[in-house]
Coordinates of C-alpha atoms in Angstrom, one line a residue:
X8 CA 55.5 12.7 61.2
X9 CA 51.8 13.1 61.5
X10 CA 51.8 15.7 58.7
X11 CA 53.6 13.2 56.4
X12 CA 51.1 10.5 57.3
X13 CA 48.2 12.8 56.5
X14 CA 49.6 13.6 53.1
X15 CA 50.2 10.0 52.3
X16 CA 46.5 9.1 53.3
X17 CA 45.1 11.9 51.2
X18 CA 47.2 10.8 48.2
X19 CA 45.9 7.3 48.6
X20 CA 42.3 8.3 48.8
X21 CA 42.6 10.5 45.6
X22 CA 44.3 7.6 43.8
X23 CA 41.5 5.3 44.7
X24 CA 38.8 7.7 43.3
X25 CA 40.6 8.3 40.1
X26 CA 41.3 4.7 39.4
X27 CA 38.9 3.1 36.7
X28 CA 35.9 1.2 38.2
X29 CA 37.0 -2.0 36.3
X30 CA 40.6 -1.9 37.8
X31 CA 43.7 -2.3 35.8
X32 CA 43.1 -3.8 32.4
X33 CA 44.8 -4.5 29.1
X34 CA 41.5 -3.6 27.3
X35 CA 37.9 -4.8 27.3
X36 CA 36.7 -7.7 25.1
X37 CA 33.7 -6.8 22.9
X38 CA 31.5 -9.5 21.4
X39 CA 28.5 -9.6 19.1
X40 CA 25.8 -12.2 19.6
X41 CA 23.1 -13.1 17.2
X42 CA 19.5 -13.9 18.0
X43 CA 20.4 -17.4 19.3
X44 CA 23.1 -16.1 21.5
X45 CA 25.9 -17.3 19.3
X46 CA 29.0 -15.1 19.0
X47 CA 29.4 -13.9 15.4
X48 CA 31.6 -11.5 13.5
X49 CA 29.3 -11.1 10.4
X50 CA 25.6 -10.0 10.3
X51 CA 22.9 -8.9 7.9
X52 CA 21.8 -5.3 8.4
X53 CA 18.6 -5.3 10.5
X54 CA 19.1 -8.7 12.2
X55 CA 18.6 -8.9 16.0
X56 CA 21.8 -8.8 18.0
X57 CA 23.3 -8.1 21.5
X58 CA 26.6 -6.6 22.3
X59 CA 28.7 -7.9 25.2
X60 CA 31.7 -6.4 27.0
X61 CA 34.0 -8.3 29.3
X62 CA 36.6 -6.6 31.4
X63 CA 39.8 -8.1 32.9
X64 CA 38.5 -7.7 36.5
X65 CA 35.3 -7.3 38.4
X66 CA 34.2 -3.7 38.9
X67 CA 33.7 -2.3 42.4
X68 CA 30.8 0.0 41.4
X69 CA 28.1 0.1 38.7
X70 CA 29.8 0.9 35.4
X71 CA 27.9 2.2 32.4
X72 CA 28.9 0.9 29.0
X73 CA 28.0 2.6 25.7
X74 CA 28.8 1.0 22.4
X75 CA 29.5 3.3 19.5
X76 CA 30.7 3.3 15.9
X77 CA 32.6 5.9 14.0
X78 CA 30.7 8.6 12.0
X79 CA 27.4 7.8 13.8
X80 CA 26.1 10.1 16.6
X81 CA 24.9 8.6 19.8
X82 CA 25.4 5.0 21.1
X83 CA 24.3 1.8 19.2
X84 CA 23.3 0.2 22.5
X85 CA 24.1 0.4 26.2
X86 CA 24.4 -1.8 29.2
X87 CA 25.5 -1.6 32.9
X88 CA 28.1 -3.8 34.6
X89 CA 26.9 -4.5 38.1
X90 CA 29.1 -4.3 41.1
X91 CA 31.2 -7.4 41.5
X92 CA 30.8 -8.4 37.8
X93 CA 33.1 -8.0 34.9
X94 CA 30.7 -8.1 32.0
X95 CA 27.2 -7.0 30.7
X96 CA 25.0 -7.6 27.7
X97 CA 22.8 -5.0 26.0
X98 CA 19.2 -5.8 25.5
X99 CA 18.4 -7.4 22.1
X100 CA 18.2 -4.8 19.3
X101 CA 18.0 -4.7 15.5
X102 CA 21.2 -3.7 13.8
X103 CA 19.3 -1.4 11.4
X104 CA 21.4 0.8 9.2
X105 CA 24.7 -0.7 10.0
X106 CA 25.5 -1.1 6.3
X107 CA 25.2 2.7 5.7
X108 CA 27.0 5.8 7.1
X109 CA 25.2 9.1 7.4
X110 CA 27.0 10.4 4.3
X111 CA 25.4 7.5 2.3
X112 CA 28.6 5.5 1.8
X113 CA 28.4 1.7 2.2
X114 CA 30.2 0.1 5.1
X115 CA 30.9 -3.6 4.5
X116 CA 32.7 -3.6 7.8
X117 CA 31.8 -1.7 10.9
X118 CA 34.0 -1.1 13.9
X119 CA 32.3 -1.3 17.3
X120 CA 33.9 0.6 20.2
X121 CA 33.0 1.0 23.9
X122 CA 33.1 3.8 26.4
X123 CA 33.3 3.1 30.1
X124 CA 31.5 5.6 32.3
X125 CA 31.9 8.1 29.5
X126 CA 35.6 7.4 28.8
X127 CA 36.7 5.8 25.5
X128 CA 38.1 2.3 26.3
X129 CA 40.8 0.6 24.3
X130 CA 40.0 -2.2 22.0
X131 CA 37.3 -2.6 19.3
X132 CA 35.4 -5.2 17.3
X133 CA 35.2 -5.3 13.6
X134 CA 31.9 -6.7 12.2
X135 CA 31.3 -7.7 8.5
X136 CA 27.9 -6.3 7.4
X137 CA 25.7 -7.5 4.5
X138 CA 22.9 -5.2 3.4
X139 CA 19.3 -6.3 4.0
X140 CA 17.2 -7.2 1.0
X141 CA 14.4 -5.1 -0.6
X142 CA 11.0 -6.7 -1.4
X143 CA 8.9 -4.9 -4.0
X144 CA 5.2 -5.1 -4.2
X145 CA 3.3 -4.2 -7.4
X146 CA -0.1 -2.6 -7.7
X147 CA -3.4 -3.1 -9.4
X148 CA -3.6 -5.0 -12.7
X149 CA 0.1 -5.6 -12.7
X150 CA 2.8 -8.1 -11.8
X151 CA 6.5 -8.3 -10.9
X152 CA 7.6 -6.7 -14.2
X153 CA 6.5 -3.3 -12.8
X154 CA 9.9 -3.4 -11.1
X155 CA 12.0 -4.3 -14.1
X156 CA 14.2 -1.2 -13.7
X157 CA 15.0 -2.2 -10.2
X158 CA 15.7 -5.9 -10.7
X159 CA 18.7 -7.8 -12.0
X160 CA 22.4 -7.2 -12.2
X161 CA 21.9 -4.0 -14.2
X162 CA 18.9 -2.7 -12.1
X163 CA 18.8 0.3 -9.8
X164 CA 19.3 -1.8 -6.6
X165 CA 22.3 -3.6 -7.9
X166 CA 24.0 -0.2 -8.2
X167 CA 23.8 0.1 -4.4
X168 CA 24.9 -3.4 -3.8
X169 CA 21.4 -4.4 -2.7
X170 CA 19.5 -7.6 -3.5
X171 CA 16.1 -7.0 -4.8
X172 CA 13.0 -9.3 -4.9
X173 CA 9.7 -8.5 -6.5
X174 CA 6.6 -10.5 -5.6
X175 CA 5.9 -13.0 -8.4
X176 CA 9.4 -12.9 -9.9
X177 CA 10.1 -16.5 -9.3
X178 CA 13.2 -15.9 -7.2
X179 CA 11.2 -17.4 -4.3
X180 CA 7.6 -18.8 -4.3
X181 CA 4.7 -16.3 -4.1
X182 CA 2.5 -14.8 -6.7
X183 CA -0.2 -12.2 -6.0
X184 CA -3.2 -11.6 -8.2
X185 CA -4.4 -8.0 -8.6
X186 CA -6.0 -8.4 -11.9
X187 CA -5.1 -8.9 -15.6
X188 CA -6.7 -7.6 -18.8
X189 CA -5.8 -11.0 -20.4
X190 CA -8.7 -12.4 -18.4
X191 CA -10.4 -9.3 -17.0
X192 CA -13.6 -11.1 -15.8
X193 CA -11.6 -13.5 -13.7
X194 CA -11.9 -12.8 -10.0
X195 CA -8.8 -11.2 -8.4
X196 CA -7.5 -12.0 -5.0
X197 CA -8.8 -9.6 -2.2
X198 CA -6.3 -7.3 -0.5
X199 CA -6.4 -9.8 2.5
X200 CA -5.6 -12.7 0.3
X201 CA -2.7 -10.9 -1.4
X202 CA -1.4 -9.9 2.0
X203 CA -1.1 -13.5 3.0
X204 CA 0.8 -14.3 -0.2
X205 CA 3.1 -11.3 0.5
X206 CA 3.8 -12.7 3.9
X207 CA 4.8 -16.0 2.4
X208 CA 7.0 -14.3 -0.1
X209 CA 8.8 -12.4 2.6
X210 CA 9.3 -15.6 4.6
X211 CA 10.9 -17.2 1.6
X212 CA 13.1 -14.2 1.1
X213 CA 14.3 -14.5 4.7
X214 CA 15.0 -18.2 4.2
X215 CA 17.2 -17.8 1.2
X216 CA 19.1 -14.6 2.5
X217 CA 19.2 -15.1 6.2
X218 CA 17.8 -11.6 6.7
X219 CA 15.5 -11.1 9.6
X220 CA 14.3 -7.8 8.2
X221 CA 13.4 -6.4 4.7
X222 CA 12.6 -3.1 3.3
X223 CA 9.2 -3.0 1.6
X224 CA 9.1 -0.8 -1.6
X225 CA 5.5 -0.6 -2.9
X226 CA 3.6 1.0 -5.8
X227 CA -0.1 1.9 -6.0
X228 CA -2.3 -0.9 -4.6
X229 CA 0.8 -2.6 -3.3
X230 CA 0.8 -0.1 -0.5
X231 CA -2.8 -1.1 0.6
X232 CA -1.7 -4.8 0.5
X233 CA 1.4 -4.0 2.6
X234 CA -0.6 -2.1 5.2
X235 CA -2.9 -5.0 5.6
X236 CA 0.1 -7.3 5.9
X237 CA 1.5 -5.2 8.7
X238 CA -1.8 -5.0 10.5
X239 CA -3.2 -8.4 10.2
X240 CA -0.6 -10.9 8.9
X241 CA 2.9 -10.1 10.1
X242 CA 3.7 -12.0 13.3
X243 CA 7.5 -11.4 13.5
X244 CA 9.1 -7.9 13.4
X245 CA 10.4 -8.5 9.9
X246 CA 9.9 -5.1 8.0
X247 CA 12.3 -2.2 8.5
X248 CA 10.4 0.4 6.7
X249 CA 7.6 0.9 4.1
X250 CA 8.6 3.1 1.1
X251 CA 5.4 4.0 -0.7
X252 CA 5.0 5.3 -4.3
X253 CA 1.6 6.6 -5.3
X254 CA -0.7 4.5 -3.1
X255 CA -4.3 5.9 -3.0
X256 CA -4.8 5.8 0.8
X257 CA -8.2 7.4 0.3
X258 CA -8.9 5.4 -2.9
X259 CA -9.2 6.3 -6.6
X260 CA -12.5 7.1 -8.3
X261 CA -11.0 6.0 -11.6
X262 CA -11.7 2.4 -10.5
X263 CA -15.4 2.9 -11.1
X264 CA -14.9 2.4 -14.8
X265 CA -13.6 -1.2 -14.9
X266 CA -15.8 -2.0 -11.8
X267 CA -18.9 -1.0 -13.8
X268 CA -18.0 -3.6 -16.3
X269 CA -17.7 -6.2 -13.6
X270 CA -14.0 -6.5 -14.3
X271 CA -11.2 -7.5 -11.9
X272 CA -13.4 -7.7 -8.8
X273 CA -13.0 -7.3 -5.9
X274 CA -9.8 -5.3 -6.6
X275 CA -11.7 -2.6 -8.5
X276 CA -14.1 -2.2 -5.6
X277 CA -11.4 -2.2 -2.9
X278 CA -9.7 0.7 -4.6
X279 CA -12.8 2.9 -4.6
X280 CA -12.9 5.8 -2.1
X281 CA -16.0 4.5 -0.4
X282 CA -14.3 1.3 0.6
X283 CA -10.8 2.8 1.5
X284 CA -12.3 5.6 3.6
X285 CA -15.2 3.9 5.2
X286 CA -14.0 0.4 5.6
X287 CA -10.3 -0.2 5.1
X288 CA -9.0 2.9 6.9
X289 CA -11.3 2.3 9.8
X290 CA -9.9 -1.1 10.4
X291 CA -6.3 -1.2 9.2
X292 CA -4.3 1.1 11.4
X293 CA -1.6 -1.0 13.1
X294 CA 1.9 -0.3 11.8
X295 CA 3.9 -2.5 14.3
X296 CA 6.4 0.3 14.7
X297 CA 7.2 0.3 11.0
X298 CA 7.9 3.9 9.6
X299 CA 6.0 4.9 6.4
X300 CA 7.5 7.3 3.8
X301 CA 5.4 8.2 0.7
X302 CA 5.8 9.9 -2.6
X303 CA 2.9 11.4 -4.5
X304 CA 2.8 12.2 -8.2
X305 CA 1.5 15.6 -9.3
X306 CA 1.9 15.7 -13.0
X307 CA -1.6 17.0 -13.6
X308 CA -2.3 20.5 -12.2
X309 CA -5.0 21.7 -14.6
X310 CA -8.5 20.4 -13.8
X311 CA -9.4 20.1 -17.6
X312 CA -6.5 17.6 -18.0
X313 CA -7.6 15.2 -15.1
X314 CA -10.2 12.8 -16.4
X315 CA -11.3 11.0 -13.2
X316 CA -9.7 12.8 -10.2
X317 CA -9.3 16.3 -8.8
X318 CA -5.9 18.0 -9.1
X319 CA -3.1 17.8 -8.3
X320 CA -2.8 14.2 -9.3
X321 CA -0.8 11.6 -11.2
X322 CA -3.8 10.9 -13.4
X323 CA -5.4 8.2 -11.2
X324 CA -4.3 9.1 -7.7
X325 CA -4.6 12.5 -6.1
X326 CA -2.0 14.0 -3.8
X327 CA -4.7 14.3 -1.2
X328 CA -5.4 10.7 -1.4
X329 CA -1.8 9.7 -0.7
X330 CA -1.9 12.1 2.2
X331 CA -5.1 10.7 3.6
X332 CA -3.3 8.9 6.5
X333 CA -0.7 10.4 8.8
X334 CA 2.8 9.9 7.3
X335 CA 5.5 12.1 5.6
X336 CA 4.6 12.6 2.0
X337 CA 6.7 14.2 -0.7
X338 CA 5.6 15.3 -4.2
X339 CA 7.0 15.0 -7.7
X340 CA 5.7 16.0 -11.1
X341 CA 5.3 12.5 -12.5
X342 CA 2.5 10.3 -13.8
X343 CA 1.3 7.2 -11.8
X344 CA 3.0 4.8 -14.2
X345 CA 6.3 6.6 -13.9
X346 CA 6.7 6.5 -10.1
X347 CA 7.9 2.8 -10.1
X348 CA 10.2 3.2 -13.1
X349 CA 11.7 6.7 -12.8
X350 CA 15.4 7.2 -12.3
X351 CA 14.6 10.5 -10.6
X352 CA 12.4 8.8 -8.0
X353 CA 15.0 6.2 -7.3
X354 CA 17.9 8.6 -6.9
X355 CA 16.0 11.3 -5.1
X356 CA 13.6 9.4 -2.9
X357 CA 14.0 5.6 -2.7
X358 CA 17.8 5.7 -2.3
X359 CA 17.6 8.2 0.5
X360 CA 15.4 5.9 2.6
X361 CA 17.3 2.7 1.7
X362 CA 20.4 4.4 2.9
X363 CA 19.0 5.3 6.4
X364 CA 22.0 5.0 8.8
X365 CA 22.0 3.7 12.4
X366 CA 19.7 5.8 14.6
X367 CA 17.7 7.0 11.7
X368 CA 14.8 4.6 12.0
X369 CA 11.8 6.0 13.8
X370 CA 9.4 3.8 15.7
X371 CA 6.0 4.6 14.2
X372 CA 3.0 5.2 16.4
X373 CA -0.4 3.7 15.2
X374 CA -2.7 6.5 14.1
X375 CA -6.4 6.6 15.2
X376 CA -8.9 4.8 12.9
X377 CA -10.1 6.7 9.9
X378 CA -8.6 9.0 7.3
X379 CA -9.1 12.3 5.6
X380 CA -12.1 12.0 3.3
X381 CA -11.4 12.8 -0.4
X382 CA -12.8 15.9 -2.0
X383 CA -16.4 15.4 -3.1
X384 CA -16.6 14.4 -6.9
X385 CA -19.6 14.5 -9.2
X386 CA -19.9 12.0 -12.0
X387 CA -22.4 11.1 -14.6
X388 CA -23.5 7.5 -14.6
X389 CA -21.0 5.1 -16.1
X390 CA -22.0 4.1 -19.6
X391 CA -20.8 0.6 -20.6
X392 CA -21.1 -1.5 -23.7
X393 CA -19.3 -3.4 -26.5
X394 CA -18.2 -2.1 -29.9
X395 CA -17.9 -4.7 -32.7
X396 CA -15.0 -4.5 -35.0
X397 CA -15.8 -2.1 -37.9
X398 CA -18.8 -0.5 -36.1
X399 CA -19.4 2.6 -33.9
X400 CA -21.4 3.2 -30.8
X401 CA -22.8 6.5 -29.5
X402 CA -23.0 7.5 -25.8
X403 CA -25.1 10.6 -24.8
X404 CA -23.9 12.4 -21.7
X405 CA -26.0 15.3 -20.5
X406 CA -24.2 18.3 -19.0
X407 CA -26.3 20.6 -16.8
X408 CA -25.9 24.4 -16.3
X409 CA -23.1 26.0 -14.2
X410 CA -20.7 23.1 -14.9
X411 CA -17.3 24.8 -15.1
X412 CA -15.3 21.8 -16.2
X413 CA -16.5 18.5 -17.7
X414 CA -13.9 15.7 -18.0
X415 CA -14.5 12.5 -20.0
X416 CA -12.7 9.3 -19.0
X417 CA -12.7 6.2 -21.2
X418 CA -11.7 2.7 -20.1
X419 CA -11.2 0.4 -23.1
X420 CA -10.0 -3.2 -22.6
X421 CA -8.2 -3.3 -25.9
X422 CA -6.8 0.3 -25.6
X423 CA -7.6 0.8 -29.3
X424 CA -10.8 2.9 -29.7
X425 CA -11.0 6.4 -31.0
X426 CA -13.6 8.9 -30.1
X427 CA -15.5 11.7 -31.9
X428 CA -17.1 14.3 -29.6
X429 CA -20.1 16.3 -30.7
X430 CA -21.0 19.2 -28.3
X431 CA -24.4 20.5 -27.3
X432 CA -24.3 22.8 -30.2
X433 CA -24.4 19.9 -32.6
X434 CA -20.9 20.6 -33.9
X435 CA -18.1 18.1 -33.8
X436 CA -15.2 19.3 -31.5
X437 CA -11.6 18.8 -32.7
X438 CA -9.8 17.8 -29.4
X439 CA -6.8 19.9 -28.8
X440 CA -4.0 18.4 -26.6
X441 CA -3.5 21.7 -24.7
X442 CA -7.0 23.2 -24.6
X443 CA -8.7 19.9 -23.8
X444 CA -5.9 18.2 -21.8
X445 CA -6.0 15.0 -24.0
X446 CA -4.2 12.2 -22.3
X447 CA -3.9 8.7 -23.7
X448 CA -2.2 6.0 -21.6
X449 CA -1.5 2.6 -22.9
X450 CA -1.1 1.0 -19.4
X451 CA -3.9 -0.9 -17.9
X452 CA -2.8 -0.2 -14.3
X453 CA -4.0 3.4 -14.7
X454 CA -7.7 2.2 -15.0
X455 CA -8.3 4.7 -17.9
X456 CA -7.2 4.7 -21.5
X457 CA -8.3 8.1 -22.8
X458 CA -9.2 11.3 -21.1
X459 CA -10.0 14.9 -22.2
X460 CA -11.9 17.8 -20.8
X461 CA -13.9 21.0 -21.6
X462 CA -13.9 24.4 -19.8
X463 CA -17.4 26.1 -19.4
X464 CA -19.1 23.4 -21.5
X465 CA -22.4 24.4 -23.1
X466 CA -25.4 22.7 -21.3
X467 CA -27.2 20.0 -23.2
X468 CA -26.7 16.7 -24.9
X469 CA -23.1 15.8 -25.6
X470 CA -22.5 12.8 -27.9
X471 CA -19.4 10.6 -27.8
X472 CA -19.0 8.3 -30.8
X473 CA -16.7 5.4 -30.1
X474 CA -15.0 4.0 -33.2
X475 CA -12.9 0.9 -33.7
X476 CA -9.5 1.1 -35.4
X477 CA -7.1 -1.2 -37.2
X478 CA -5.6 -2.1 -33.7
X479 CA -9.0 -3.2 -32.4
X480 CA -9.2 -7.0 -32.3
X481 CA -11.7 -9.0 -34.3
X482 CA -13.7 -9.6 -31.1
X483 CA -14.3 -5.9 -30.7
X484 CA -13.8 -4.0 -27.4
X485 CA -15.7 -3.6 -24.1
X486 CA -15.8 0.0 -22.9
X487 CA -16.8 2.1 -19.9
X488 CA -17.1 5.9 -20.1
X489 CA -18.2 8.5 -17.6
X490 CA -17.9 12.3 -17.2
X491 CA -16.7 14.1 -14.1
X492 CA -18.1 17.6 -13.3
X493 CA -16.8 20.6 -11.5
X494 CA -19.8 22.8 -10.6
X495 CA -23.4 22.2 -11.4
X496 CA -25.8 20.0 -9.5
X497 CA -24.6 18.0 -6.4
X498 CA -25.6 14.4 -5.7
X499 CA -25.0 13.3 -2.1
X500 CA -25.3 9.6 -1.4
X501 CA -25.2 7.9 2.0
X502 CA -25.6 4.5 3.6
X503 CA -26.5 3.8 7.2
X504 CA -24.0 0.9 7.4
X505 CA -20.8 0.3 5.5
X506 CA -20.0 -3.0 7.3
X507 CA -22.9 -5.4 7.7
X508 CA -23.9 -9.0 8.0
X509 CA -25.5 -11.2 5.3
X510 CA -29.2 -10.6 5.1
X511 CA -28.9 -7.5 7.2
X512 CA -30.8 -4.6 5.6
X513 CA -28.8 -1.4 4.7
X514 CA -30.6 1.9 3.7
X515 CA -29.2 3.7 0.7
X516 CA -30.2 7.3 0.2
X517 CA -29.5 10.1 -2.4
X518 CA -30.3 13.7 -2.6
X519 CA -29.8 16.2 -5.4
X520 CA -29.3 20.0 -5.0
X521 CA -28.1 22.9 -7.1
X522 CA -26.7 26.0 -5.4
X523 CA -28.1 24.6 -2.2
X524 CA -31.7 24.4 -3.4
X525 CA -33.4 20.9 -3.9
X526 CA -33.9 19.6 -7.4
X527 CA -36.9 17.2 -7.7
X528 CA -35.8 13.8 -9.1
X529 CA -37.5 12.3 -12.2
X530 CA -35.9 8.8 -11.8
X531 CA -33.5 7.1 -9.5
X532 CA -32.0 3.6 -9.4
X533 CA -29.4 1.6 -7.6
X534 CA -27.2 -0.9 -9.5
X535 CA -26.0 -3.4 -7.0
X536 CA -22.9 -5.5 -7.9
X537 CA -22.5 -8.6 -5.8
X538 CA -19.2 -10.2 -4.8
X539 CA -19.8 -12.9 -7.5
X540 CA -20.0 -10.3 -10.2
X541 CA -23.8 -10.5 -10.6
X542 CA -25.8 -7.4 -10.8
X543 CA -29.3 -6.3 -9.7
X544 CA -30.9 -2.9 -10.6
X545 CA -33.3 -1.6 -8.0
X546 CA -35.7 1.3 -8.5
X547 CA -35.4 3.8 -5.7
X548 CA -38.4 5.4 -3.9
X549 CA -38.5 9.1 -4.8
X550 CA -39.6 11.8 -2.4
X551 CA -38.9 15.2 -4.0
X552 CA -35.2 15.6 -4.4
X553 CA -34.5 12.5 -2.4
X554 CA -34.5 8.8 -3.2
X555 CA -34.2 5.7 -0.9
X556 CA -33.8 1.9 -1.2
X557 CA -33.0 -1.0 1.1
X558 CA -30.3 -3.5 0.3
X559 CA -29.8 -6.8 2.0
X560 CA -26.7 -8.6 0.9
X561 CA -27.3 -12.3 0.2
X562 CA -23.6 -13.4 0.4
X563 CA -20.5 -12.2 2.2
X564 CA -18.0 -10.0 0.5
X565 CA -17.7 -6.6 -1.0
X566 CA -20.6 -5.0 -2.9
X567 CA -20.5 -2.1 -5.3
X568 CA -23.5 0.2 -5.4
X569 CA -24.0 2.8 -8.1
X570 CA -26.7 5.3 -7.4
X571 CA -28.0 6.9 -10.6
X572 CA -30.4 9.8 -10.6
X573 CA -31.9 12.0 -13.3
X574 CA -33.7 15.4 -13.0
X575 CA -34.8 18.3 -15.1
X576 CA -33.9 22.0 -14.7
X577 CA -36.4 24.8 -15.2
X578 CA -34.9 25.4 -18.6
X579 CA -35.4 21.7 -19.6
X580 CA -31.8 20.6 -19.3
X581 CA -31.3 17.0 -18.0
X582 CA -29.2 16.5 -15.0
X583 CA -27.3 13.2 -14.9
X584 CA -25.5 12.3 -11.7
X585 CA -24.1 9.1 -10.1
X586 CA -22.5 8.2 -6.8
X587 CA -20.5 5.2 -5.9
X588 CA -20.7 3.3 -2.6
X589 CA -19.3 0.1 -1.3
X590 CA -20.6 -2.4 1.3
X591 CA -18.7 -5.0 3.1
X592 CA -20.9 -7.9 4.1
X593 CA -19.4 -10.2 6.7
X594 CA -20.5 -13.9 7.0
X595 CA -23.2 -14.8 9.5
X596 CA -22.3 -16.8 12.7
X597 CA -23.8 -19.8 10.9
X598 CA -21.6 -19.5 7.9
X599 CA -18.5 -19.1 9.9
X600 CA -19.3 -22.1 12.1
X601 CA -20.3 -24.1 9.1
X602 CA -16.9 -23.3 7.4
X603 CA -15.0 -24.2 10.6
X604 CA -16.9 -27.5 10.9
X605 CA -16.2 -28.3 7.2
X606 CA -12.5 -27.6 7.7
X607 CA -12.3 -29.8 10.8
X608 CA -14.2 -32.5 8.9
X609 CA -11.8 -32.3 6.0
X610 CA -8.8 -32.6 8.3
X611 CA -10.3 -35.6 10.1
X612 CA -11.1 -37.2 6.7
X613 CA -7.6 -36.8 5.6
X614 CA -6.3 -38.4 8.8
X615 CA -8.7 -41.4 8.5
X616 CA -7.5 -41.9 4.9
X617 CA -3.9 -41.7 6.0
X618 CA -4.5 -44.3 8.7
X619 CA -6.2 -46.7 6.3
X620 CA -3.4 -46.4 3.7
X621 CA -0.8 -47.0 6.4
X622 CA -2.6 -50.1 7.6
X623 CA -2.9 -51.5 4.0
X624 CA 0.9 -51.0 3.5
X625 CA 1.6 -52.9 6.7
X626 CA -0.7 -55.8 5.7
X627 CA 1.0 -55.9 2.2
X628 CA 4.4 -56.2 3.8
X629 CA 3.2 -59.1 5.9

């Protein structure tokens, strides 16, 4: 009898341990809750949700719940049912990637299942999923039409079932100003101002779609604007990822051409390497957890074919410039103007990131301030002017000994001028598309119109004759032209401050060497372009191969400083070099306080006017 009783007790104990912690149940009830706590069965990919499970009975021990979905490795979210309870909620999370499976197929419905202490439970929840929208941000001297291939019912995004919005397209309010050749001397918005507009545009997209997160797809300067938005403007966690096409994270020296004409300021100064490396990348580092993915163009591989940048480049942005900040960067043999239109880019790069499935979104870590400095570049001074219709104008550019490659870059507001090149020998040179890497780009966003180069150029005076054509308007054409040199003399320009206050003095220095030996200067000047577009030329103090000048900004904003020096070699050849710096002058405490007082006074004035008008209305009614 005792033996039978012992067997019975052992069987009862084993049965108790093998019984599920939630007791007998016909199946758990799974619910999806939105940000407000409301139970829903339909969501937009990326919106914040919680998952809830409720059992038929209280559990007698802590019970771990993992929510999963077919074809996706790992849990979507987890929670723990405490002893004596029958339910638990997961912490809030974003349903990122729910519209996509790992194989790239769209999932308009997603089945949510649950496992209880590692064992698959019966029952499931089917959720309708709508894809999150894509917001596209154009670059310098451009507008929403840069994304024509992506927009509309026949655009790239529609093929994936995605809704696309391009800043400035009128679908929702918000228009950035990054410059336009229709009015090139009109001041552009700053990066900061455009970032605020981008934020307003994203807010409006969220209102009309109900999406809490968007993907940002950006081209060129649009990446700089988007970085500023993430760091300084965004208050809600509303960006899923930043997909970058050809953004010059270390700037582009090609912008010295329109900047020297005083065109499209401050944008043409903000793009310069001096500003991006020494100011922007030192301050704009916060990513708010948003992952960055970048693509760089490398169409140009031969130095003679790259008019204003080292190679490899997409004409105006080098691969190294895109790689200047920490992020994964891929490369493709395309031009800058092709990156935002190419089918190959969309199919092979953009689509892959837009289709990121659940669990594929990394949380980005903020990098330290700073960036990789771009390769040192040597330029002649920028020669600017105006050619009247039917006339010509000559520009003399001196090439010094030991220059291995000389590239010429022309910015022409009308994109209509022709050039005739006369070498140091006095003979005209017939430009060959292959030997001289001739490139002509009829797109203002590239910041150049015509480029060509020469290997082992003969030292001496080179003359570029600019000629108008039938396409040149009656008003003529403004131009800027400069040469970029590989080899030869080296000008190094520095400044003791890159960010300063109004009226605070900044020391600018320049030194010229060749093969490590100092070259005495014959003249040196600094052309200072103020934020309002006005210029001042300052003669620099010369001491041997060095020159120096102090600059005290008189107004807040970004200044462009062009350091131009001349020297003579022992053989009598002229050395012509220029370096380009930027200076960010912040307002004084007095200016900031004055502006705040004026703003408060304006608000109070409006309130007083409102009160007076209200009283008048009441008196009229009486």
